[in-house]
Coordinates of C-alpha atoms in Angstrom, one line a residue:
M469 CA 0.0 0.0 0.0
A470 CA 1.2 3.5 -0.8
V471 CA -0.8 5.2 2.0
V472 CA -2.0 4.1 5.4
L473 CA -4.6 6.5 6.7
V474 CA -5.2 6.3 10.5
S475 CA -8.4 8.2 11.4
G476 CA -10.3 8.7 14.6
T477 CA -11.7 11.4 16.9
A478 CA -9.5 13.8 18.9
G479 CA -7.6 12.2 21.7
I480 CA -8.2 8.6 20.5
G481 CA -4.4 8.0 20.1
K482 CA -3.7 8.5 16.4
T483 CA -0.4 10.4 17.0
T484 CA 0.7 7.9 19.6
L485 CA 0.0 5.1 17.2
A486 CA 2.0 6.9 14.5
I487 CA 5.0 7.6 16.8
Q488 CA 5.1 4.0 18.0
A489 CA 4.9 2.8 14.3
S490 CA 7.8 5.2 13.5
Y491 CA 10.0 3.6 16.1
Q492 CA 9.2 0.1 15.0
L493 CA 9.9 1.1 11.3
K494 CA 13.2 2.6 12.3
D495 CA 14.1 -0.6 14.1
A496 CA 13.3 -2.4 10.8
S497 CA 16.0 -0.2 9.1
K498 CA 13.5 2.1 7.4
D499 CA 14.2 5.8 7.1
V500 CA 11.3 7.6 8.8
K501 CA 10.4 11.3 8.5
F502 CA 7.8 12.8 10.8
C503 CA 5.9 15.9 9.9
D504 CA 3.1 17.6 11.9
L505 CA 0.7 19.4 9.5
R506 CA -1.4 21.1 12.2
E507 CA -1.9 24.8 11.7
A508 CA 0.7 24.9 8.9
C509 CA -1.5 24.8 5.9
E510 CA -2.8 28.3 4.9
N511 CA -1.9 27.6 1.3
E512 CA -0.1 25.0 -0.9
D513 CA 3.3 26.5 -0.5
E514 CA 3.1 26.6 3.2
M515 CA 1.9 22.9 3.3
V516 CA 4.8 21.8 1.1
R517 CA 7.3 23.9 3.1
A518 CA 6.1 22.2 6.3
I519 CA 6.8 18.8 4.8
L520 CA 10.1 19.9 3.3
N521 CA 11.4 21.2 6.5
D522 CA 11.1 17.7 8.1
C523 CA 12.3 15.8 5.1
D524 CA 15.4 17.8 4.2
S525 CA 17.2 19.1 7.3
G526 CA 19.5 21.2 5.1
Y527 CA 16.6 23.1 3.4
Q528 CA 16.8 26.8 3.4
Q529 CA 14.1 29.0 2.1
T530 CA 14.9 30.5 -1.4
I531 CA 12.9 32.0 -4.2
T532 CA 12.6 28.5 -5.7
K533 CA 9.2 27.0 -5.4
P534 CA 9.2 24.6 -2.3
K535 CA 7.4 21.9 -4.3
Y536 CA 10.2 21.8 -6.9
V537 CA 12.8 21.4 -4.0
L538 CA 10.8 18.6 -2.4
L539 CA 10.5 16.7 -5.6
Q540 CA 14.3 17.0 -6.1
W541 CA 14.7 15.6 -2.6
C542 CA 12.5 12.6 -3.7
R543 CA 14.7 12.1 -6.8
R544 CA 17.8 11.7 -4.6
L545 CA 16.2 9.0 -2.3
Q546 CA 18.3 5.8 -2.2
S547 CA 16.5 3.8 0.6
K548 CA 13.0 3.0 1.5
T549 CA 11.4 5.9 3.3
I550 CA 8.3 6.3 5.4
L551 CA 6.9 9.8 5.6
V552 CA 4.5 10.3 8.6
L553 CA 2.1 13.1 8.0
D554 CA 0.4 13.8 11.4
N555 CA -2.8 15.8 11.9
A556 CA -3.7 16.1 8.2
E557 CA -7.3 17.1 8.9
D558 CA -6.4 20.8 8.2
V559 CA -5.3 19.8 4.7
L560 CA -8.2 17.5 4.1
A561 CA -10.7 20.1 5.3
K562 CA -10.0 22.5 2.4
D563 CA -11.0 21.2 -1.1
S564 CA -8.3 23.2 -2.8
L565 CA -5.6 22.0 -0.4
K566 CA -6.9 18.4 -0.5
E567 CA -6.5 18.3 -4.3
A568 CA -3.0 19.8 -4.1
F569 CA -2.1 17.4 -1.2
T570 CA -3.2 14.3 -3.2
K571 CA -1.3 15.4 -6.3
L572 CA 1.8 16.1 -4.2
L573 CA 1.8 12.6 -2.8
G574 CA 1.4 11.1 -6.3
D575 CA 4.2 13.3 -7.7
M576 CA 6.5 12.4 -4.8
R577 CA 6.1 8.7 -5.6
K578 CA 6.7 9.3 -9.3
Y579 CA 10.0 11.3 -8.7
T580 CA 11.7 8.6 -6.6
P581 CA 14.1 6.4 -8.5
Q582 CA 11.7 3.5 -7.7
R583 CA 8.0 4.1 -7.2
N584 CA 7.9 2.1 -3.9
L585 CA 10.8 3.9 -2.2
I586 CA 8.5 6.3 -0.4
K587 CA 5.3 5.4 1.4
F588 CA 3.0 7.6 3.6
L589 CA 1.5 7.1 7.0
I590 CA -1.2 9.8 7.5
T591 CA -3.2 10.5 10.7
S592 CA -6.3 12.6 10.5
R593 CA -9.6 13.2 12.3
R594 CA -11.2 13.1 8.8
S595 CA -11.7 9.8 7.1
D596 CA -12.9 11.0 3.7
I597 CA -10.1 9.8 1.4
D598 CA -11.8 9.6 -2.0
S599 CA -9.4 12.0 -3.6
L600 CA -6.4 9.9 -2.3
T601 CA -7.8 6.5 -3.5
A602 CA -8.2 7.9 -7.1
C603 CA -4.4 7.8 -7.7
L604 CA -2.9 5.9 -4.7
K605 CA -3.6 2.6 -3.0
V606 CA -4.9 3.5 0.5
S607 CA -5.4 1.3 3.5
S608 CA -7.7 2.9 6.1
V609 CA -7.4 2.2 9.8
K610 CA -10.0 3.4 12.2
V611 CA -8.8 3.9 15.8
G612 CA -11.5 3.3 18.5
P613 CA -11.7 3.5 22.3
L614 CA -9.7 1.1 24.6
N615 CA -11.2 -1.7 26.6
E616 CA -11.8 -1.4 30.3
E617 CA -8.7 -3.3 31.3
E618 CA -6.5 -1.1 29.1
S619 CA -8.2 2.1 30.4
I620 CA -7.7 1.1 34.1
Q621 CA -4.0 0.5 33.3
I622 CA -3.6 4.0 31.9
L623 CA -5.3 5.5 34.9
N624 CA -3.1 3.5 37.2
D625 CA 0.0 4.6 35.5
G626 CA -1.0 8.2 36.0
A627 CA -2.3 7.9 39.5
K628 CA 0.8 6.1 40.8
L629 CA -1.1 4.8 43.8
P630 CA 0.6 2.2 46.0
C631 CA -2.3 -0.2 45.9
V632 CA -5.0 -0.4 43.3
S633 CA -6.1 -4.0 43.7
D634 CA -8.7 -3.4 46.4
L635 CA -12.3 -3.5 45.2
E636 CA -13.1 0.1 46.1
T637 CA -10.2 1.5 44.1
Q638 CA -11.1 -0.7 41.2
R639 CA -14.7 0.6 41.3
K640 CA -13.5 4.2 41.3
F641 CA -11.1 3.5 38.4
R642 CA -13.9 1.8 36.4
K643 CA -16.2 4.8 37.0
V644 CA -13.6 7.3 35.8
A645 CA -12.7 5.2 32.8
A646 CA -16.4 5.0 31.8
L647 CA -16.8 8.8 32.2
C648 CA -13.7 9.2 30.0
E649 CA -15.4 6.9 27.5
H650 CA -12.1 4.9 27.4
I651 CA -10.5 7.6 25.2
P652 CA -6.7 7.5 25.7
L653 CA -6.1 11.2 26.0
A654 CA -8.8 11.7 28.5
L655 CA -7.5 8.7 30.5
H656 CA -3.9 10.1 30.5
L657 CA -5.2 13.4 31.7
A658 CA -7.5 11.9 34.4
G659 CA -4.9 9.5 35.8
P660 CA -2.8 12.1 37.7
L661 CA -6.1 13.7 39.1
L662 CA -6.6 10.4 40.9
S663 CA -3.2 10.5 42.6
S664 CA -2.8 11.0 46.4
D665 CA -1.6 14.6 45.9
S666 CA -4.3 15.6 43.5
E667 CA -6.4 18.7 44.3
Y668 CA -9.5 16.7 43.3
S669 CA -11.3 14.3 45.6
F670 CA -12.8 11.3 43.8
Q671 CA -16.3 12.7 44.0
E672 CA -15.1 16.1 42.8
L673 CA -13.4 14.5 39.8
I674 CA -16.5 12.4 39.0
Q675 CA -18.7 15.6 39.2
G676 CA -16.2 17.6 37.0
L677 CA -16.0 14.9 34.3
D678 CA -19.8 14.5 34.4
E679 CA -20.5 18.2 34.1
N680 CA -17.8 19.3 31.7
A681 CA -14.9 16.8 30.9
T682 CA -13.3 19.3 28.5
K683 CA -12.9 21.9 31.1
T684 CA -11.9 19.5 33.9
L685 CA -9.2 17.9 31.7
Q686 CA -8.1 21.4 30.4
R687 CA -8.6 20.6 26.8
E688 CA -10.7 23.6 25.6
R689 CA -8.0 24.9 23.2
M690 CA -7.6 21.5 21.5
M691 CA -11.4 21.1 21.1
G692 CA -11.6 24.7 20.0
I693 CA -9.3 24.1 17.0
A694 CA -11.5 21.2 15.8
F695 CA -14.7 23.4 16.3
K696 CA -13.3 26.4 14.4
Q697 CA -12.5 24.3 11.4
L698 CA -16.2 23.7 10.8
D699 CA -18.4 26.0 8.8
Q700 CA -21.3 27.7 10.7
T701 CA -23.9 25.1 9.6
L702 CA -21.8 22.2 11.1
Q703 CA -21.0 24.3 14.2
H704 CA -24.7 24.7 14.8
A705 CA -25.3 21.0 14.1
L706 CA -22.7 20.1 16.7
V707 CA -24.2 22.4 19.3
R708 CA -27.6 20.9 18.7
L709 CA -26.2 17.3 18.9
S710 CA -24.4 18.2 22.2
V711 CA -27.7 17.9 23.9
F712 CA -27.5 14.1 23.7
V713 CA -25.9 12.6 26.8
S714 CA -25.5 9.1 25.2
S715 CA -25.5 7.5 21.7
F716 CA -28.5 8.2 19.5
D717 CA -30.1 6.8 16.3
K718 CA -30.7 8.6 13.0
E719 CA -34.3 9.4 13.9
A720 CA -33.3 11.2 17.0
A721 CA -30.6 13.1 15.0
K722 CA -33.1 14.1 12.4
A723 CA -35.4 15.5 15.0
L724 CA -32.7 17.9 16.0
L725 CA -31.0 18.6 12.6
G726 CA -34.0 18.4 10.2
D727 CA -34.0 17.4 6.5
K728 CA -30.3 18.0 6.0
C729 CA -29.5 15.5 8.8
P730 CA -27.8 12.9 6.4
E731 CA -25.5 15.5 4.9
M732 CA -24.5 16.9 8.3
L733 CA -23.9 13.5 9.9
T734 CA -21.8 12.5 6.9
N735 CA -19.6 15.6 7.2
L736 CA -19.2 15.3 11.0
R737 CA -18.3 11.6 10.6
R738 CA -15.7 12.4 8.0
R739 CA -14.1 14.7 10.6
S740 CA -14.3 12.0 13.2
L741 CA -16.4 14.3 15.5
I742 CA -19.1 11.6 15.7
E743 CA -18.7 7.9 15.4
K744 CA -21.2 5.3 14.1
Q745 CA -21.6 1.8 15.5
H746 CA -24.5 -0.6 15.0
N747 CA -26.7 2.1 13.5
R748 CA -26.1 4.5 16.5
Y749 CA -24.1 7.7 16.6
H750 CA -21.8 8.7 19.4
L751 CA -20.4 12.2 20.0
H752 CA -16.9 12.2 21.5
L753 CA -17.3 13.4 25.1
L754 CA -14.6 16.2 24.9
I755 CA -16.1 17.8 21.7
R756 CA -19.6 17.2 23.1
D757 CA -18.8 19.1 26.3
Y758 CA -17.0 21.8 24.4
A759 CA -19.9 22.3 21.9
R760 CA -22.4 22.4 24.7
Q761 CA -20.4 25.1 26.5
K762 CA -20.0 26.9 23.2
G763 CA -23.7 26.8 22.9
K764 CA -24.3 28.3 26.3
D765 CA -21.7 31.0 25.7
E766 CA -22.2 32.0 22.0
F767 CA -25.1 30.0 20.5
S768 CA -27.7 30.0 23.2
Q769 CA -30.7 30.1 20.8
I770 CA -29.3 27.2 18.8
L771 CA -28.7 25.2 22.0
A772 CA -32.2 26.1 23.2
R773 CA -33.8 24.9 20.0
G774 CA -31.8 21.7 20.2
R775 CA -33.0 21.1 23.7
Q776 CA -36.6 21.8 22.6
S777 CA -36.4 19.4 19.7
F778 CA -34.7 16.8 21.9
L779 CA -37.4 17.0 24.5
K780 CA -40.2 16.8 21.9
H781 CA -38.6 13.7 20.3
F782 CA -38.2 11.8 23.6
L783 CA -41.5 12.8 25.0
T784 CA -43.1 11.4 21.8
L785 CA -41.2 8.2 22.3
I786 CA -42.3 8.0 25.9
L787 CA -45.9 8.3 24.7
N788 CA -45.4 5.6 22.2
N789 CA -43.7 3.3 24.7
T790 CA -46.6 3.9 27.2
R791 CA -49.0 2.5 24.6
T792 CA -46.8 -0.5 24.3
Y793 CA -46.6 -0.9 28.1
W794 CA -50.4 -1.2 28.3
Q795 CA -50.7 -3.6 25.4
K796 CA -51.1 -7.3 26.1
D797 CA -47.7 -8.8 26.7
G798 CA -46.1 -5.5 25.8
C799 CA -44.7 -4.6 29.2
R800 CA -41.3 -6.2 28.8
N801 CA -40.8 -4.7 25.4
S802 CA -41.6 -1.2 26.6
L803 CA -39.1 -1.5 29.4
D804 CA -36.4 -2.7 27.0
L805 CA -37.2 0.2 24.7
F806 CA -36.6 2.6 27.6
D807 CA -33.3 0.8 28.6
G808 CA -32.1 1.2 25.0
E809 CA -32.3 5.0 25.3
R810 CA -32.1 5.2 29.1
L811 CA -29.6 8.1 29.5
N812 CA -31.3 10.2 26.9
F813 CA -34.8 9.4 28.3
E814 CA -33.7 10.3 31.8
Y815 CA -32.1 13.5 30.6
A816 CA -35.4 14.4 28.9
L817 CA -37.2 13.8 32.2
K818 CA -34.7 15.9 34.0
I819 CA -35.3 18.8 31.6
V820 CA -39.0 18.5 32.3
S821 CA -38.2 18.5 36.1
V822 CA -35.9 21.5 36.2
E823 CA -37.3 23.9 33.6
E824 CA -39.8 26.2 35.1
K825 CA -41.5 27.3 31.9
L826 CA -42.1 24.6 29.4
D827 CA -44.8 24.6 26.8
S828 CA -45.1 21.9 24.2
K829 CA -47.9 19.8 22.7
E830 CA -46.1 16.6 23.8
L831 CA -45.8 17.7 27.4
E832 CA -49.5 18.6 27.4
T833 CA -50.3 15.1 26.1
V834 CA -48.2 13.5 28.8
V835 CA -50.0 15.5 31.5
N836 CA -53.4 14.6 30.0
G837 CA -52.4 11.0 30.0
C838 CA -50.6 10.9 33.3
R839 CA -52.8 8.1 34.6
L840 CA -51.2 5.8 32.0
V841 CA -47.8 7.5 31.5
A842 CA -46.8 7.8 35.2
P843 CA -47.0 4.1 36.0
Y844 CA -44.7 3.3 33.0
I845 CA -42.2 6.0 34.0
G846 CA -42.3 4.8 37.6
D847 CA -41.3 1.3 36.5
C848 CA -38.4 2.7 34.5
V849 CA -36.5 5.3 36.5
P850 CA -35.2 5.9 40.0
V851 CA -37.6 7.0 42.7
T852 CA -36.2 10.6 43.0
L853 CA -36.4 11.3 39.3
Y854 CA -39.9 9.8 39.1
E855 CA -41.1 12.1 41.9
D856 CA -39.4 15.1 40.5
F857 CA -41.1 14.3 37.1
L858 CA -44.5 14.1 38.8
K859 CA -43.9 17.4 40.6
A860 CA -43.1 19.0 37.2
L861 CA -46.3 17.6 35.7
L862 CA -48.2 19.0 38.6
R863 CA -46.8 22.5 38.1
F864 CA -47.7 22.3 34.4
A865 CA -51.2 21.0 35.1
Q866 CA -51.8 23.8 37.6
S867 CA -50.5 26.4 35.2
Q868 CA -53.0 25.2 32.6
D869 CA -55.9 25.0 35.2
N870 CA -56.2 21.4 34.3
V871 CA -58.3 20.2 37.3
I872 CA -58.6 16.5 36.4
S873 CA -54.9 16.0 35.8
T874 CA -54.0 18.0 38.9
V875 CA -56.1 15.6 41.0
E876 CA -54.7 12.5 39.4
I877 CA -51.1 13.7 39.9
L878 CA -51.7 14.6 43.5
C879 CA -53.0 11.0 44.0
L880 CA -49.9 9.6 42.3
L881 CA -47.5 11.8 44.4
Y882 CA -49.2 10.8 47.6
Q883 CA -49.0 7.1 46.6
E884 CA -45.3 7.4 45.7
G885 CA -44.5 9.0 49.1
R886 CA -46.6 6.3 50.8
K887 CA -44.4 3.5 49.2
R888 CA -41.4 5.0 50.9
G889 CA -43.1 5.6 54.3
D890 CA -43.0 9.4 53.7
A891 CA -46.6 10.0 52.6
K892 CA -47.6 13.7 52.7
K893 CA -51.2 13.6 53.8
K894 CA -51.8 17.1 52.4
L895 CA -51.3 15.9 48.9
Q896 CA -54.3 13.5 49.2
D897 CA -56.4 16.0 51.1
D898 CA -55.8 18.6 48.4
A899 CA -56.8 16.0 45.8
I900 CA -60.0 15.2 47.7
K901 CA -60.9 18.9 48.1
L902 CA -60.3 19.7 44.4
H903 CA -62.2 16.6 43.3
D904 CA -65.2 17.4 45.5
K905 CA -65.2 21.0 44.4
N906 CA -65.3 19.9 40.7
I907 CA -67.5 16.8 40.9
D908 CA -69.3 17.7 37.7
L909 CA -66.0 17.5 35.7
F910 CA -65.3 14.0 37.0
Q911 CA -68.8 12.9 36.3
Q912 CA -68.1 13.8 32.6
S913 CA -64.8 11.8 32.7
S914 CA -65.7 8.4 34.0
L915 CA -62.1 7.0 33.6
S916 CA -60.7 9.7 35.8
E917 CA -63.5 9.2 38.4
V918 CA -62.7 5.5 38.6
F919 CA -59.0 6.3 38.9
Y920 CA -59.6 8.9 41.7
V921 CA -62.0 6.6 43.6
S922 CA -59.6 3.7 43.5
H923 CA -56.9 5.9 45.1
Y924 CA -59.4 7.5 47.6
G925 CA -60.7 4.2 48.6
R926 CA -57.2 2.9 49.3
Y927 CA -56.5 6.0 51.3
L928 CA -59.5 5.5 53.5
S929 CA -58.9 1.8 54.0
Q930 CA -55.1 1.7 54.5
D931 CA -54.2 5.2 55.8
C932 CA -57.3 6.4 57.7
N933 CA -58.3 3.0 59.2
Q934 CA -61.7 3.5 57.7
R935 CA -62.1 0.2 56.0
E936 CA -65.8 0.0 56.4
E937 CA -66.3 3.5 55.0
A938 CA -64.0 2.6 52.1
Q939 CA -66.1 -0.4 50.9
P940 CA -69.1 1.5 49.5
V941 CA -66.7 4.0 47.8
L942 CA -64.8 1.2 46.1
K943 CA -68.0 -0.6 45.1
K944 CA -69.3 2.7 43.6
A945 CA -66.3 2.8 41.4
L946 CA -66.9 -0.8 40.3
S947 CA -70.5 0.1 39.4
I948 CA -69.3 3.1 37.2
Y949 CA -66.8 0.7 35.5
E950 CA -69.6 -1.8 34.7
E951 CA -72.2 0.7 33.8
K952 CA -70.0 2.7 31.4
N953 CA -68.2 -0.4 30.1
L954 CA -64.8 1.4 30.7
E955 CA -61.4 0.2 29.7
S956 CA -59.8 0.8 33.1
T957 CA -58.5 -2.6 33.9
S958 CA -55.6 -1.6 36.2
D959 CA -57.9 0.7 38.4
V960 CA -60.6 -2.0 38.7
A961 CA -58.0 -4.6 39.6
R962 CA -56.6 -2.2 42.3
I963 CA -60.2 -1.8 43.7
L964 CA -60.8 -5.6 43.7
G965 CA -57.5 -6.1 45.5
Q966 CA -58.6 -3.6 48.2
I967 CA -61.9 -5.3 48.6
G968 CA -60.1 -8.6 48.8
H969 CA -57.8 -7.3 51.5
K970 CA -60.7 -6.2 53.6
A971 CA -62.5 -9.5 53.2
K972 CA -59.3 -11.4 54.2
E973 CA -59.0 -9.3 57.3
L974 CA -62.6 -10.2 58.3
E975 CA -61.8 -13.8 57.4
R976 CA -64.4 -13.9 54.7
I977 CA -62.2 -16.3 52.9
E978 CA -64.4 -17.1 49.8
E979 CA -65.1 -13.4 49.1
A980 CA -61.4 -12.6 49.4
C981 CA -60.4 -15.4 47.1
E982 CA -63.1 -14.4 44.5
N983 CA -61.8 -10.8 44.4
Y984 CA -58.2 -11.7 44.2
L985 CA -58.8 -14.2 41.4
E986 CA -61.0 -11.8 39.5
A987 CA -58.3 -9.1 39.7
L988 CA -55.7 -11.6 38.5
K989 CA -57.9 -12.6 35.6
L990 CA -58.6 -9.0 34.5
L991 CA -54.9 -8.2 34.5
R992 CA -53.9 -11.5 32.8
D993 CA -56.5 -11.1 30.1
G994 CA -55.9 -7.4 29.6
Y995 CA -52.1 -7.1 29.9
G996 CA -50.7 -10.7 29.8
N997 CA -47.2 -10.8 31.2
H998 CA -47.0 -7.5 33.1
I999 CA -45.6 -6.1 36.3
L1000 CA -49.2 -5.6 37.6
T1001 CA -50.0 -9.2 36.8
A1002 CA -47.0 -10.3 38.9
F1003 CA -48.3 -8.3 41.8
A1004 CA -51.8 -9.8 41.4
H1005 CA -50.1 -13.3 41.6
K1006 CA -48.4 -12.2 44.8
D1007 CA -51.8 -11.2 46.3
V1008 CA -53.2 -14.6 45.4
A1009 CA -50.1 -16.3 46.8
D1010 CA -50.4 -14.3 50.1
Y1011 CA -54.0 -15.4 50.3
Y1012 CA -53.2 -19.1 49.9
L1013 CA -50.4 -18.7 52.4
F1014 CA -52.9 -17.1 54.8
I1015 CA -55.2 -20.2 54.6
E1016 CA -52.1 -22.5 54.7
Q1017 CA -52.4 -23.9 51.2
F1018 CA -48.7 -23.8 50.8
S1019 CA -48.2 -25.6 47.5
T1020 CA -50.7 -23.2 45.7
A1021 CA -49.1 -20.2 47.4
E1022 CA -45.6 -21.3 46.2
E1023 CA -46.9 -21.8 42.7
N1024 CA -48.2 -18.3 42.6
Y1025 CA -45.1 -16.8 44.1
E1026 CA -43.1 -18.5 41.4
K1027 CA -45.4 -17.1 38.7
A1028 CA -45.1 -13.6 40.2
I1029 CA -41.3 -13.8 40.1

């Protein structure tokens, strides 16, 4: 091969690889010349002069064109020579220079006494080599991140800790390696920050890497060079894409970039600013953090539009996933869909939670469908994030004077606190007052009425010790369900479970069994394999354990699991 092109994103180790290759080639009796092309290519003469200075140590600038002098140097070559051209992205970024660069390499090969006397090892963030392959045989090598073991070794070399074999230190190193995304440069810079005399504590370093790795590792200038080489359209695209906190698919990218998405992704990939693997795109963490900060400082409207489009896209996906969650046998699939985009989904929920003024059609749809959306989100995310999300929905519902959704969210917030033993009674009391004040609205929305009554009945029964008073309330909800022929399976199952608990407490064994089994049948027929079906099996198992039918209890516990 005449040319080996080593490409990859900034900090991935291209130059290190080229240097190591140079040493090995020298050991193999090859003559190696190393030339750094970064910031030396304003025009063709300057580019050629930069190469000539490293090839011919005796070169002195004259009125003679530098290209002529370089080609005369090639003519005098007697031994096999490898010319390493490092950081060639500046050359490849300009069409006029790229054409001159390609022609120069071809001419250098022609002018040597034998065509194979000179070969080229080129490193570049850009991987678009079409112009090179037209006249030279090119082998392309893409450099990717390290594995976990290699990453930890680099951190260890930099930290120089006396002992890194204990589990806690290994855990810390794995955490830092993951935040550095196993990129060699980031790891080399983070290693010393883990040392015993570092100004950073482990938690401070983790926070710094998470918030802005580029600033923490002091690589703003390096990322700035890559950013400035982009035209304004690609700069804006990069700022928009910096909203993503994890890898993303083409549909997500298109939601942020619009119809020109394929062209922009192609151009950013050629510059190795984004990588593609298994139909997903990944933005290098250092350039991502730099672009995000650049957005905050100089392109605030572009960044804001990116966040808005990001939020719209992922709220739409959440609504789609919610429909899957409530379909028969769709629960597992919906949870897997969330896991596949977990970090981006959670970031979207955090945006909803912290932004005081949000106004979007998708958010309004989420609020109106909170009875269905909230249980799905509650099964997907940590408790704190779920509760913050509910509070944000409550603020939005109240700002829109949406009484029904406000009542429903108050019930959900109370129930969430109750699960943790930190129930705030005022939440449920506020829901009761608002419901009773607007009873006409709920009579027009039977599904919301059944939802509210199922929560109110549980509140009376379990938290106010008013089990007798709760029974007619719960039975009223059942009558509404039957009379209106509603599709409110989960609420009705919850009500049947509450009635079953009361019957079991009073040792009305047959009545309890009938309610538990009816709830299980409803959930199994409506949702199939679902988390709610699992809990219904647990209620049935608890019942059989109560009446000491141990084999049937065990069978249902196993089904629940």
